PDB file of C-alpha atoms in Angstrom:
ATOM      1  CA  UNK H   1      28.700 -11.503 -16.627  1.00  0.00           C
ATOM      2  CA  UNK H   2      30.744 -10.738 -19.730  1.00  0.00           C
ATOM      3  CA  UNK H   3      31.611  -7.301 -21.045  1.00  0.00           C
ATOM      4  CA  UNK H   4      28.494  -7.177 -23.218  1.00  0.00           C
ATOM      5  CA  UNK H   5      25.395  -5.983 -21.330  1.00  0.00           C
ATOM      6  CA  UNK H   6      21.903  -6.825 -22.506  1.00  0.00           C
ATOM      7  CA  UNK H   7      19.446  -4.228 -21.262  1.00  0.00           C
ATOM      8  CA  UNK H   8      15.679  -4.133 -21.660  1.00  0.00           C
ATOM      9  CA  UNK H   9      14.006  -0.757 -21.175  1.00  0.00           C
ATOM     10  CA  UNK H  10      10.233  -0.601 -20.715  1.00  0.00           C
ATOM     11  CA  UNK H  11       8.385   2.677 -20.963  1.00  0.00           C
ATOM     12  CA  UNK H  12       5.123   3.911 -22.382  1.00  0.00           C
ATOM     13  CA  UNK H  13       6.088   7.106 -24.214  1.00  0.00           C
ATOM     14  CA  UNK H  14       7.398   6.191 -27.680  1.00  0.00           C
ATOM     15  CA  UNK H  15       9.354   9.429 -28.212  1.00  0.00           C
ATOM     16  CA  UNK H  16      11.140   9.198 -24.866  1.00  0.00           C
ATOM     17  CA  UNK H  17      11.812   5.503 -25.280  1.00  0.00           C
ATOM     18  CA  UNK H  18      13.368   6.125 -28.686  1.00  0.00           C
ATOM     19  CA  UNK H  19      15.872   8.394 -26.918  1.00  0.00           C
ATOM     20  CA  UNK H  20      16.447   5.844 -24.139  1.00  0.00           C
ATOM     21  CA  UNK H  21      17.111   3.133 -26.721  1.00  0.00           C
ATOM     22  CA  UNK H  22      19.553   5.368 -28.548  1.00  0.00           C
ATOM     23  CA  UNK H  23      21.355   6.243 -25.292  1.00  0.00           C
ATOM     24  CA  UNK H  24      21.634   2.608 -24.261  1.00  0.00           C
ATOM     25  CA  UNK H  25      23.041   1.566 -27.609  1.00  0.00           C
ATOM     26  CA  UNK H  26      25.506   4.466 -27.716  1.00  0.00           C
ATOM     27  CA  UNK H  27      27.639   2.729 -25.065  1.00  0.00           C
ATOM     28  CA  UNK H  28      30.253   0.304 -26.307  1.00  0.00           C
ATOM     29  CA  UNK H  29      29.364  -3.195 -25.183  1.00  0.00           C
ATOM     30  CA  UNK H  30      25.735  -2.388 -24.360  1.00  0.00           C
ATOM     31  CA  UNK H  31      22.819  -3.845 -26.281  1.00  0.00           C
ATOM     32  CA  UNK H  32      19.610  -1.980 -25.459  1.00  0.00           C
ATOM     33  CA  UNK H  33      16.151  -3.215 -26.409  1.00  0.00           C
ATOM     34  CA  UNK H  34      12.975  -1.176 -25.895  1.00  0.00           C
ATOM     35  CA  UNK H  35       9.449  -2.351 -25.099  1.00  0.00           C
ATOM     36  CA  UNK H  36       6.536   0.101 -25.247  1.00  0.00           C
ATOM     37  CA  UNK H  37       3.979  -1.939 -23.282  1.00  0.00           C
ATOM     38  CA  UNK H  38       4.025  -4.118 -20.191  1.00  0.00           C
ATOM     39  CA  UNK H  39       2.980  -7.098 -22.314  1.00  0.00           C
ATOM     40  CA  UNK H  40       5.777  -6.523 -24.812  1.00  0.00           C
ATOM     41  CA  UNK H  41       8.283  -6.244 -21.954  1.00  0.00           C
ATOM     42  CA  UNK H  42       7.098  -9.506 -20.390  1.00  0.00           C
ATOM     43  CA  UNK H  43       7.260 -11.244 -23.754  1.00  0.00           C
ATOM     44  CA  UNK H  44      10.830 -10.059 -24.348  1.00  0.00           C
ATOM     45  CA  UNK H  45      11.840 -11.197 -20.839  1.00  0.00           C
ATOM     46  CA  UNK H  46      10.554 -14.687 -21.615  1.00  0.00           C
ATOM     47  CA  UNK H  47      12.386 -14.893 -24.949  1.00  0.00           C
ATOM     48  CA  UNK H  48      15.841 -13.646 -23.911  1.00  0.00           C
ATOM     49  CA  UNK H  49      17.976 -13.158 -20.832  1.00  0.00           C
ATOM     50  CA  UNK H  50      18.772  -9.571 -19.898  1.00  0.00           C
ATOM     51  CA  UNK H  51      21.267  -8.312 -17.367  1.00  0.00           C
ATOM     52  CA  UNK H  52      18.933  -5.499 -16.348  1.00  0.00           C
ATOM     53  CA  UNK H  53      15.398  -4.270 -16.863  1.00  0.00           C
ATOM     54  CA  UNK H  54      15.022  -0.496 -16.817  1.00  0.00           C
ATOM     55  CA  UNK H  55      11.601   0.747 -15.803  1.00  0.00           C
ATOM     56  CA  UNK H  56      11.084   4.087 -17.472  1.00  0.00           C
ATOM     57  CA  UNK H  57       8.337   6.625 -18.152  1.00  0.00           C
ATOM     58  CA  UNK H  58       4.794   5.556 -17.278  1.00  0.00           C
ATOM     59  CA  UNK H  59       5.633   2.217 -15.659  1.00  0.00           C
ATOM     60  CA  UNK H  60       3.451   1.994 -12.546  1.00  0.00           C
ATOM     61  CA  UNK H  61       4.174   0.354  -9.202  1.00  0.00           C
ATOM     62  CA  UNK H  62       1.741  -2.424 -10.193  1.00  0.00           C
ATOM     63  CA  UNK H  63       3.635  -2.941 -13.446  1.00  0.00           C
ATOM     64  CA  UNK H  64       6.877  -3.115 -11.470  1.00  0.00           C
ATOM     65  CA  UNK H  65       5.399  -5.836  -9.223  1.00  0.00           C
ATOM     66  CA  UNK H  66       4.364  -7.768 -12.330  1.00  0.00           C
ATOM     67  CA  UNK H  67       7.913  -7.617 -13.687  1.00  0.00           C
ATOM     68  CA  UNK H  68       9.342  -8.711 -10.309  1.00  0.00           C
ATOM     69  CA  UNK H  69       6.963 -11.683 -10.232  1.00  0.00           C
ATOM     70  CA  UNK H  70       7.883 -12.716 -13.787  1.00  0.00           C
ATOM     71  CA  UNK H  71      11.620 -12.477 -13.087  1.00  0.00           C
ATOM     72  CA  UNK H  72      11.290 -14.480  -9.861  1.00  0.00           C
ATOM     73  CA  UNK H  73       8.963 -17.064 -11.410  1.00  0.00           C
ATOM     74  CA  UNK H  74      11.336 -17.751 -14.306  1.00  0.00           C
ATOM     75  CA  UNK H  75      14.468 -17.502 -12.086  1.00  0.00           C
ATOM     76  CA  UNK H  76      15.945 -14.875 -14.367  1.00  0.00           C
ATOM     77  CA  UNK H  77      19.266 -13.207 -13.534  1.00  0.00           C
ATOM     78  CA  UNK H  78      17.763  -9.835 -14.471  1.00  0.00           C
ATOM     79  CA  UNK H  79      17.961  -6.936 -12.032  1.00  0.00           C
ATOM     80  CA  UNK H  80      15.384  -4.162 -12.068  1.00  0.00           C
ATOM     81  CA  UNK H  81      16.421  -0.522 -12.220  1.00  0.00           C
ATOM     82  CA  UNK H  82      13.923   2.314 -11.926  1.00  0.00           C
ATOM     83  CA  UNK H  83      15.050   5.022 -14.376  1.00  0.00           C
ATOM     84  CA  UNK H  84      13.654   8.466 -13.613  1.00  0.00           C
ATOM     85  CA  UNK H  85      15.008  10.302 -16.626  1.00  0.00           C
ATOM     86  CA  UNK H  86      17.896  12.629 -17.118  1.00  0.00           C
ATOM     87  CA  UNK H  87      20.825  12.606 -19.476  1.00  0.00           C
ATOM     88  CA  UNK H  88      23.005   9.784 -20.697  1.00  0.00           C
ATOM     89  CA  UNK H  89      25.446  10.237 -17.816  1.00  0.00           C
ATOM     90  CA  UNK H  90      22.727   9.642 -15.243  1.00  0.00           C
ATOM     91  CA  UNK H  91      21.444   6.604 -17.119  1.00  0.00           C
ATOM     92  CA  UNK H  92      24.934   5.121 -17.350  1.00  0.00           C
ATOM     93  CA  UNK H  93      25.580   5.758 -13.650  1.00  0.00           C
ATOM     94  CA  UNK H  94      22.256   4.145 -12.672  1.00  0.00           C
ATOM     95  CA  UNK H  95      23.024   1.034 -14.689  1.00  0.00           C
ATOM     96  CA  UNK H  96      26.638   0.712 -13.556  1.00  0.00           C
ATOM     97  CA  UNK H  97      25.797   1.332  -9.887  1.00  0.00           C
ATOM     98  CA  UNK H  98      23.015  -1.265  -9.924  1.00  0.00           C
ATOM     99  CA  UNK H  99      25.194  -3.869 -11.642  1.00  0.00           C
ATOM    100  CA  UNK H 100      28.165  -3.177  -9.362  1.00  0.00           C
ATOM    101  CA  UNK H 101      25.894  -3.504  -6.326  1.00  0.00           C
ATOM    102  CA  UNK H 102      24.616  -6.855  -7.665  1.00  0.00           C
ATOM    103  CA  UNK H 103      28.091  -8.423  -7.917  1.00  0.00           C
TER     104      UNK H 103
END
């Protein structure tokens, strides 16, 4: 993985996801993309490779299973991170810990 991280965040509350997108893109070397529906998230996963998929507000356990199946089916290198909210420091730590654990 290079220094530039591609992150896809899926969540169903537009106002919260606007903040998540802003937080992701405030980090140097991070490129955050937001999807507001499960369908939009699946479509984005099929079009581009992401280092991580953040599951945010409103994403159910069934939705999470659907994302796991899609990632496995397409043999994507994407890891899934469940993001429970909190400030930018927590988000950064969640992402970095998950990626460090993956290596």
